[in-house]
mmCIF file of C-alpha atoms in Angstrom:
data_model
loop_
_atom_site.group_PDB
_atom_site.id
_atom_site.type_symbol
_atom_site.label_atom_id
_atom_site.label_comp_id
_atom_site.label_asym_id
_atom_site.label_seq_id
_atom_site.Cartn_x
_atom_site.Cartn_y
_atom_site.Cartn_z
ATOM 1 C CA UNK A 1 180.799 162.585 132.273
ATOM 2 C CA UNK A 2 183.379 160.120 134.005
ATOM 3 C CA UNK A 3 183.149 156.538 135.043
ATOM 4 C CA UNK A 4 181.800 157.400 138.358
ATOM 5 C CA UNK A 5 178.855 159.378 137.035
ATOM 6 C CA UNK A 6 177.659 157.214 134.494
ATOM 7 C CA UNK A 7 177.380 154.034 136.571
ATOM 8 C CA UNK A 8 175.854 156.672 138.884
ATOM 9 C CA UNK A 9 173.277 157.083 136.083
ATOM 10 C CA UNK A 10 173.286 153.515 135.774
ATOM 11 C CA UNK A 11 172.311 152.554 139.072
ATOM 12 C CA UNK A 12 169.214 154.968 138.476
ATOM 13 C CA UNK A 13 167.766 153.935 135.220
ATOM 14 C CA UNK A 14 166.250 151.039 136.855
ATOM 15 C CA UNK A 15 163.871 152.963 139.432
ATOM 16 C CA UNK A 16 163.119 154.587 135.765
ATOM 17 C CA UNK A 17 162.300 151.913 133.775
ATOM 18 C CA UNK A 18 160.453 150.431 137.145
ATOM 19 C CA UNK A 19 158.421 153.864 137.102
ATOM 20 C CA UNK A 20 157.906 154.111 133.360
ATOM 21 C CA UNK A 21 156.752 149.977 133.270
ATOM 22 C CA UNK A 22 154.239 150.864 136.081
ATOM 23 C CA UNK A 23 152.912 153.306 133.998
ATOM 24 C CA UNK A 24 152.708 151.305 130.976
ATOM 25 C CA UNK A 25 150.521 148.908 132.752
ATOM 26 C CA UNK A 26 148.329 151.279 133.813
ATOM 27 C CA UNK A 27 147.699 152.835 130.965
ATOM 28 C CA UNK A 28 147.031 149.617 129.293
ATOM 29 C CA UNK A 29 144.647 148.781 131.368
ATOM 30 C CA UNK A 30 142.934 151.779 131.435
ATOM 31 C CA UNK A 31 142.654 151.480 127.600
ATOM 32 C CA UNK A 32 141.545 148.181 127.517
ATOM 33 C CA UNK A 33 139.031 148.462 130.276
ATOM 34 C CA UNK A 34 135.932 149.168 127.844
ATOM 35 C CA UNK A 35 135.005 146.821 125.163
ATOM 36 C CA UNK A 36 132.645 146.737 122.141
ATOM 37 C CA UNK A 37 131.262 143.504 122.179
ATOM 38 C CA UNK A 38 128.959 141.640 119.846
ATOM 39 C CA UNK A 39 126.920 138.930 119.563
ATOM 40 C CA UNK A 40 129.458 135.814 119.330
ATOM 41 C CA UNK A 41 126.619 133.635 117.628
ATOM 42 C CA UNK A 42 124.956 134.276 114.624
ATOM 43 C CA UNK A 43 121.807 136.073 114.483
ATOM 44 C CA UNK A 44 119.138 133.499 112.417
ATOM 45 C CA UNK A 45 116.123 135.387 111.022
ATOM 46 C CA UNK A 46 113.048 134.539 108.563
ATOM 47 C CA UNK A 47 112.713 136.811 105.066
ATOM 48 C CA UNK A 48 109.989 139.297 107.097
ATOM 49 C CA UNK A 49 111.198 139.328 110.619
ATOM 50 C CA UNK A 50 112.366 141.999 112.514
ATOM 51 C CA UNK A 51 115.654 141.186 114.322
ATOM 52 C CA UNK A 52 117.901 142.915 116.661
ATOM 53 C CA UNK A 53 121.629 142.641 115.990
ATOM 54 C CA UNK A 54 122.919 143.126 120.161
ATOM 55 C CA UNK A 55 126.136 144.554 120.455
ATOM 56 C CA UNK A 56 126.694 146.422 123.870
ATOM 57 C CA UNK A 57 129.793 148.314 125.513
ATOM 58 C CA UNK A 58 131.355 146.746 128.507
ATOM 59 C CA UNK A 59 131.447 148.075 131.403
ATOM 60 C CA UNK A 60 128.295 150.017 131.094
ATOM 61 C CA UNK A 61 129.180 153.540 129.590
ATOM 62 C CA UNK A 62 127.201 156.429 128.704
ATOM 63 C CA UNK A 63 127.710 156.932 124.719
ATOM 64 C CA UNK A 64 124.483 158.714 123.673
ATOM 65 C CA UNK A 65 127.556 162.257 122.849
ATOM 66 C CA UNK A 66 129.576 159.703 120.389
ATOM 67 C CA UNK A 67 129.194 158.715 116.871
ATOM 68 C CA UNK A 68 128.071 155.295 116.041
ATOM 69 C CA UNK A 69 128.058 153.388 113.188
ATOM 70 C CA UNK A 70 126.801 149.969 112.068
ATOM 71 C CA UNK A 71 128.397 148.885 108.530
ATOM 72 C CA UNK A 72 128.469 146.269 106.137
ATOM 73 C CA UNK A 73 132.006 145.182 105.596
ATOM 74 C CA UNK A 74 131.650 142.927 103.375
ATOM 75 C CA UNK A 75 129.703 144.846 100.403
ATOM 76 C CA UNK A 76 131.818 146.662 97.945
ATOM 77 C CA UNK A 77 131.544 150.442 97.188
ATOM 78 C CA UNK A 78 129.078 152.096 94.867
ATOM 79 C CA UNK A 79 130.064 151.139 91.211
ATOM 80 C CA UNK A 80 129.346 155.186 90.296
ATOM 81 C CA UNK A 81 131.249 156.582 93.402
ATOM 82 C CA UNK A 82 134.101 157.961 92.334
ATOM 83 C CA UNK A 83 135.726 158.116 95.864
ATOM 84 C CA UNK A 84 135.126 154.632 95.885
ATOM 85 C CA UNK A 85 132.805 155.227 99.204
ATOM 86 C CA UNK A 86 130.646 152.523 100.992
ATOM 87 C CA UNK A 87 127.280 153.702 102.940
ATOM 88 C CA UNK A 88 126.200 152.918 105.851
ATOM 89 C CA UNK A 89 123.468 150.575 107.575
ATOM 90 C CA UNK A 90 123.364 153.223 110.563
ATOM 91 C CA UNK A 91 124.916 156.123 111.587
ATOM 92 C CA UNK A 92 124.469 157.222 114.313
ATOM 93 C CA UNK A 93 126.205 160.841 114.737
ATOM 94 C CA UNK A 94 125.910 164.486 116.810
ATOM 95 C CA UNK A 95 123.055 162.726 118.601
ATOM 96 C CA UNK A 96 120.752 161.863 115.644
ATOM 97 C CA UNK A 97 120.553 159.615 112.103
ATOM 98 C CA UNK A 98 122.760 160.927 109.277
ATOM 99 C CA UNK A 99 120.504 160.119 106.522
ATOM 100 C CA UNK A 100 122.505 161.164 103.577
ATOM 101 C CA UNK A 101 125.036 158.579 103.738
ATOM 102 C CA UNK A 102 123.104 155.661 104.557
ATOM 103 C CA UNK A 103 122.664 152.561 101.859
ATOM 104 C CA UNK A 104 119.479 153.329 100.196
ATOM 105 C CA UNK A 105 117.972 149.488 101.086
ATOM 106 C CA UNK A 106 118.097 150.143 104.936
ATOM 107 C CA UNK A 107 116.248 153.645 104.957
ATOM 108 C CA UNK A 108 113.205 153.706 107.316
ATOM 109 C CA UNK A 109 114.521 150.043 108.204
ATOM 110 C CA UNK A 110 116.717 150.677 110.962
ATOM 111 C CA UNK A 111 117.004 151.721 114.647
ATOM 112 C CA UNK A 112 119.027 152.360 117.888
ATOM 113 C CA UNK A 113 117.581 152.348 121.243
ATOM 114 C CA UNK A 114 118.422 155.980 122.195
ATOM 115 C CA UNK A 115 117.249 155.465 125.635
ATOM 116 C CA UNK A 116 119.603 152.799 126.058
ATOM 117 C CA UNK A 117 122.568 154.143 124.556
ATOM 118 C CA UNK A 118 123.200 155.499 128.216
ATOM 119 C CA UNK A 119 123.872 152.509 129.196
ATOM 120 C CA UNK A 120 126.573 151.226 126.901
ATOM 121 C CA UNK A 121 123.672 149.518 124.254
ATOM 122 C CA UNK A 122 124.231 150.050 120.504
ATOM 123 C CA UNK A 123 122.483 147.080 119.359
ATOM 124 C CA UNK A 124 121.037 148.047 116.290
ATOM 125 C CA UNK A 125 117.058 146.729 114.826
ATOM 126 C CA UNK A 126 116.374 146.165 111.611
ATOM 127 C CA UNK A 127 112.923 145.809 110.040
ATOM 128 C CA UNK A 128 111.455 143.464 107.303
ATOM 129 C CA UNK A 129 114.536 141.457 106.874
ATOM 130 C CA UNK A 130 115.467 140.450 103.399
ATOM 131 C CA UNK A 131 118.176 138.124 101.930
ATOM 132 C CA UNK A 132 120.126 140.296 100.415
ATOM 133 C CA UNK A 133 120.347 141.433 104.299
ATOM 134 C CA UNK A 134 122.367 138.341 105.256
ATOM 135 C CA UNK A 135 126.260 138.841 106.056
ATOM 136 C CA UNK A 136 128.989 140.320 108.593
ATOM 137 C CA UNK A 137 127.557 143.487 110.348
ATOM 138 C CA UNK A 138 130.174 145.546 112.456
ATOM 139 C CA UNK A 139 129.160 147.979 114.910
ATOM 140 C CA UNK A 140 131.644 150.716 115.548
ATOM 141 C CA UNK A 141 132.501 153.744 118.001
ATOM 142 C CA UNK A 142 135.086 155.583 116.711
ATOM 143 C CA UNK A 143 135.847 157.617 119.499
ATOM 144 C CA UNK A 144 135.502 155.408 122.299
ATOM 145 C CA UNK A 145 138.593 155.378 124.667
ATOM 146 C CA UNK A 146 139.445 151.749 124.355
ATOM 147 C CA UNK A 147 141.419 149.721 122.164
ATOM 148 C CA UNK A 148 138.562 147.750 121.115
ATOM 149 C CA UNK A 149 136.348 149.893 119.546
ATOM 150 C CA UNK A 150 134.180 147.817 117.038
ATOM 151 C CA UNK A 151 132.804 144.200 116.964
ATOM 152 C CA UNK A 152 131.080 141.838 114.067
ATOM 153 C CA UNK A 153 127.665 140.680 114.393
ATOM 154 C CA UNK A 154 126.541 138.288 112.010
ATOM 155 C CA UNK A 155 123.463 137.575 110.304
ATOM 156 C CA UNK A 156 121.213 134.605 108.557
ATOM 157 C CA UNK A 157 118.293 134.236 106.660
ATOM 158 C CA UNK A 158 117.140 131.467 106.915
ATOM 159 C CA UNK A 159 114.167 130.876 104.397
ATOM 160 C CA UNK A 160 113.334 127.000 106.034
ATOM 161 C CA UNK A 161 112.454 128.265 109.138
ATOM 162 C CA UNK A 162 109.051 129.230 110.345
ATOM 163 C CA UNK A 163 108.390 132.730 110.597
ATOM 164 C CA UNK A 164 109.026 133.916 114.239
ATOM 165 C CA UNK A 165 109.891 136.953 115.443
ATOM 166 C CA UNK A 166 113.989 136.581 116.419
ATOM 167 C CA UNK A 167 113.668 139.910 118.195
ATOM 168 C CA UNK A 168 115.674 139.661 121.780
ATOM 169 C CA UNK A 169 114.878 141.321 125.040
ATOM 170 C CA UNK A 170 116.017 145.426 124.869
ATOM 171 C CA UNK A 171 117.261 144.656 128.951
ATOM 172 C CA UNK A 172 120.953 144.939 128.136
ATOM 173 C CA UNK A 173 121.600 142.333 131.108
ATOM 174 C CA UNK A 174 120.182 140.267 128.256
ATOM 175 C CA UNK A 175 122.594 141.801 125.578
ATOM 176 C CA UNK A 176 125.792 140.502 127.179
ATOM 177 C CA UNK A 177 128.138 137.662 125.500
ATOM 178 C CA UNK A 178 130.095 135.163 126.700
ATOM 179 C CA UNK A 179 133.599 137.841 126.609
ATOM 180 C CA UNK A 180 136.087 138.967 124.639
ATOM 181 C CA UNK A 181 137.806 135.437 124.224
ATOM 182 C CA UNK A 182 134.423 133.896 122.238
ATOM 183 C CA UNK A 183 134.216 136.784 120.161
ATOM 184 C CA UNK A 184 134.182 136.401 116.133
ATOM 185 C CA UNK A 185 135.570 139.316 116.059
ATOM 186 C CA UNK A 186 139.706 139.185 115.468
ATOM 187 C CA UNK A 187 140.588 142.767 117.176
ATOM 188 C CA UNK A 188 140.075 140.976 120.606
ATOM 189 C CA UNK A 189 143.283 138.927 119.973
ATOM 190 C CA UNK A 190 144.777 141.984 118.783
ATOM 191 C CA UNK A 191 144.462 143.829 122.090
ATOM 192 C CA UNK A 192 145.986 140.831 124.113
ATOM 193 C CA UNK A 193 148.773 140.608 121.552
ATOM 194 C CA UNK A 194 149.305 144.339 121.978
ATOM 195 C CA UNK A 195 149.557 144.088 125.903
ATOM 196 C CA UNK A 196 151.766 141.422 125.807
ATOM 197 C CA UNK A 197 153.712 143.055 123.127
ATOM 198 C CA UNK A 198 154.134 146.207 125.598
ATOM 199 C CA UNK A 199 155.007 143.978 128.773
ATOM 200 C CA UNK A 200 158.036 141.940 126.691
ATOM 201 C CA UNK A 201 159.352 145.125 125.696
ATOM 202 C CA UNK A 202 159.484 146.767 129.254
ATOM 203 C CA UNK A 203 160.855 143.516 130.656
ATOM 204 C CA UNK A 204 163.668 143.455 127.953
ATOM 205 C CA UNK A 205 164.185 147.274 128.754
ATOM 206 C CA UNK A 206 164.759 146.391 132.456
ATOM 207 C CA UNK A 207 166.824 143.698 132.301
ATOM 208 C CA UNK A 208 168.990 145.550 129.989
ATOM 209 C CA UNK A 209 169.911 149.121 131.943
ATOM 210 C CA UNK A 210 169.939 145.846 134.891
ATOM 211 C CA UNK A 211 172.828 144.487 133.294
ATOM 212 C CA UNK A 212 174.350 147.677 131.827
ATOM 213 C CA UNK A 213 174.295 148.940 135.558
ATOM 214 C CA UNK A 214 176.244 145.272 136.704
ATOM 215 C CA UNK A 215 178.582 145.862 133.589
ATOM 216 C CA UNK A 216 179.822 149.346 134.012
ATOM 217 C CA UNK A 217 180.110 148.442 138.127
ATOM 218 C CA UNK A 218 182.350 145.823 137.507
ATOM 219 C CA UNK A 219 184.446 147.945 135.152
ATOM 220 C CA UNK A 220 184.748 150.664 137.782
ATOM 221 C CA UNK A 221 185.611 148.376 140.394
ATOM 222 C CA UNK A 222 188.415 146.854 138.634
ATOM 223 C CA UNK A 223 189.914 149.790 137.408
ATOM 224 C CA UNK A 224 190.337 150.910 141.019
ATOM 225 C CA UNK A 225 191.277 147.086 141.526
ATOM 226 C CA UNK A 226 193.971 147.517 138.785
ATOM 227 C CA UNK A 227 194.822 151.109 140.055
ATOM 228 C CA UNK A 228 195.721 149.750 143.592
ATOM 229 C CA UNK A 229 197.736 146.866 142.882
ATOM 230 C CA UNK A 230 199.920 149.254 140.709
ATOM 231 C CA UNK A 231 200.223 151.181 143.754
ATOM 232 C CA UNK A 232 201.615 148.499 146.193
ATOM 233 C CA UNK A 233 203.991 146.925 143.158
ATOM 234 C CA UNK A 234 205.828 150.635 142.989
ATOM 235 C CA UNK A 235 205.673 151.084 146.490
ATOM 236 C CA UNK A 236 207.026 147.439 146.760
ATOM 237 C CA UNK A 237 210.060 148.627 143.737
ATOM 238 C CA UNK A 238 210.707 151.538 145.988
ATOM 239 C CA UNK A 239 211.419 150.157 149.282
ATOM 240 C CA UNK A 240 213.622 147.630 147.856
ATOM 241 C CA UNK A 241 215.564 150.549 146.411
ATOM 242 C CA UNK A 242 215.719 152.100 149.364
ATOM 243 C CA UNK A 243 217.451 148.624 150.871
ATOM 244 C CA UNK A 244 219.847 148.362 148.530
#
């Protein structure tokens, strides 16, 4: 390939990297679109209550066909489980409860809303609360096409308080939070770091084949600059030759 061609090529990769950044954005925002959002206050309950830890998806989305799962992050694996293995609170899987790998203090204690898991609500109830129930709860969707796919809800016993029921309305109109910028939970910032992260970088990659494309121009044109003026100084040597 000669000089010609390649700022040829140069002058092109810009419409590229213009195409591929459009892209980029696009698909960024595709994938960020849907959101796992929890609760960004904690949930305060009375030993005895019944409480409902919301966490929803936003926008609305049907996820009754995907696996859910509502952990406890916090507690440390089984002290005889030799793959070191940490149950869950719910789970939520092949539309139905996997039983078998739940922690053993939450059986017959919890429940999803199947209705309204066609709607985008995973909020998860749990029964009798206890104190040994207080702590970070995430609620998870492995599968869901979004960069967030999880959120922490957390919860309180409070043994001062009268006991009320601290159950919340099953509407999820009444489910929703604040956004994604009050959330506890830290993988919101890592989303917007990752989008900004993928904007820098196609920036940088257009302003460099920008000024790769100005750089080899300029070398082309003076070469032919250079090749011309060696032109007229022999044609100028040969007429005065031709004088003489």
């Amino acid at each position: 390939m000669d000089i010609k061609e390649l700022s040829q090529s140069f002058s092109l990769s810009p419409l590229i990297c213009l195409t591929l950044t459009v892209f980029l954005l696009l698909f960024t925002s595709a994938e960020g679109q849907l959101q796992v959002i929890g609760s960004p206050h904690p949930i305060v309950a009375t030993p005895g209550d019944d409480v409902i830890l919301p966490c929803h998806v936003e926008p609305a989305v049907n996820v009754a066909g995907l696996t859910v799962e509502w952990s406890r992050p916090d507690l440390r694996p089984y002290p005889n489980d030799l793959q070191k293995r940490v149950g869950f609170v719910h789970l939520y899987r092949d539309s139905r409860e996997v039983l078998d790998m739940k922690i053993s203090s939450y059986v017959l204690r919890t429940a999803l809303f199947l209705e309204d898991l066609r709607r985008g609500n995973i909020s998860l109830k749990i029964t009798n609360v206890t104190l040994t129930d207080e702590g970070r709860y995430r609620c998870f969707i492995p599968k869901l096409k979004s960069l967030k796919k999880s959120s922490i809800v957390n919860l309180e016993i409070d043994q001062s308080s009268t006991n009320t029921s601290t159950e919340t309305p099953l509407n999820p109109k009444n489910l929703r939070t604040p956004g994604p910028t009050e959330e506890m939970d830290s993988e919101a910032g890592d989303v917007s770091s990752r989008s900004r992260l993928a904007l820098l970088f196609a920036f940088l990659l257009i302003v460099a084949f920008v000024v790769g494309g100005f750089l080899v121009r300029v070398c082309v044109c003076g070469k032919k600059k250079k090749k011309v003026s060696q032109t007229l100084y022999f044609l100028f040597l040969d007429s005065m030759y031709f004088l003489q």
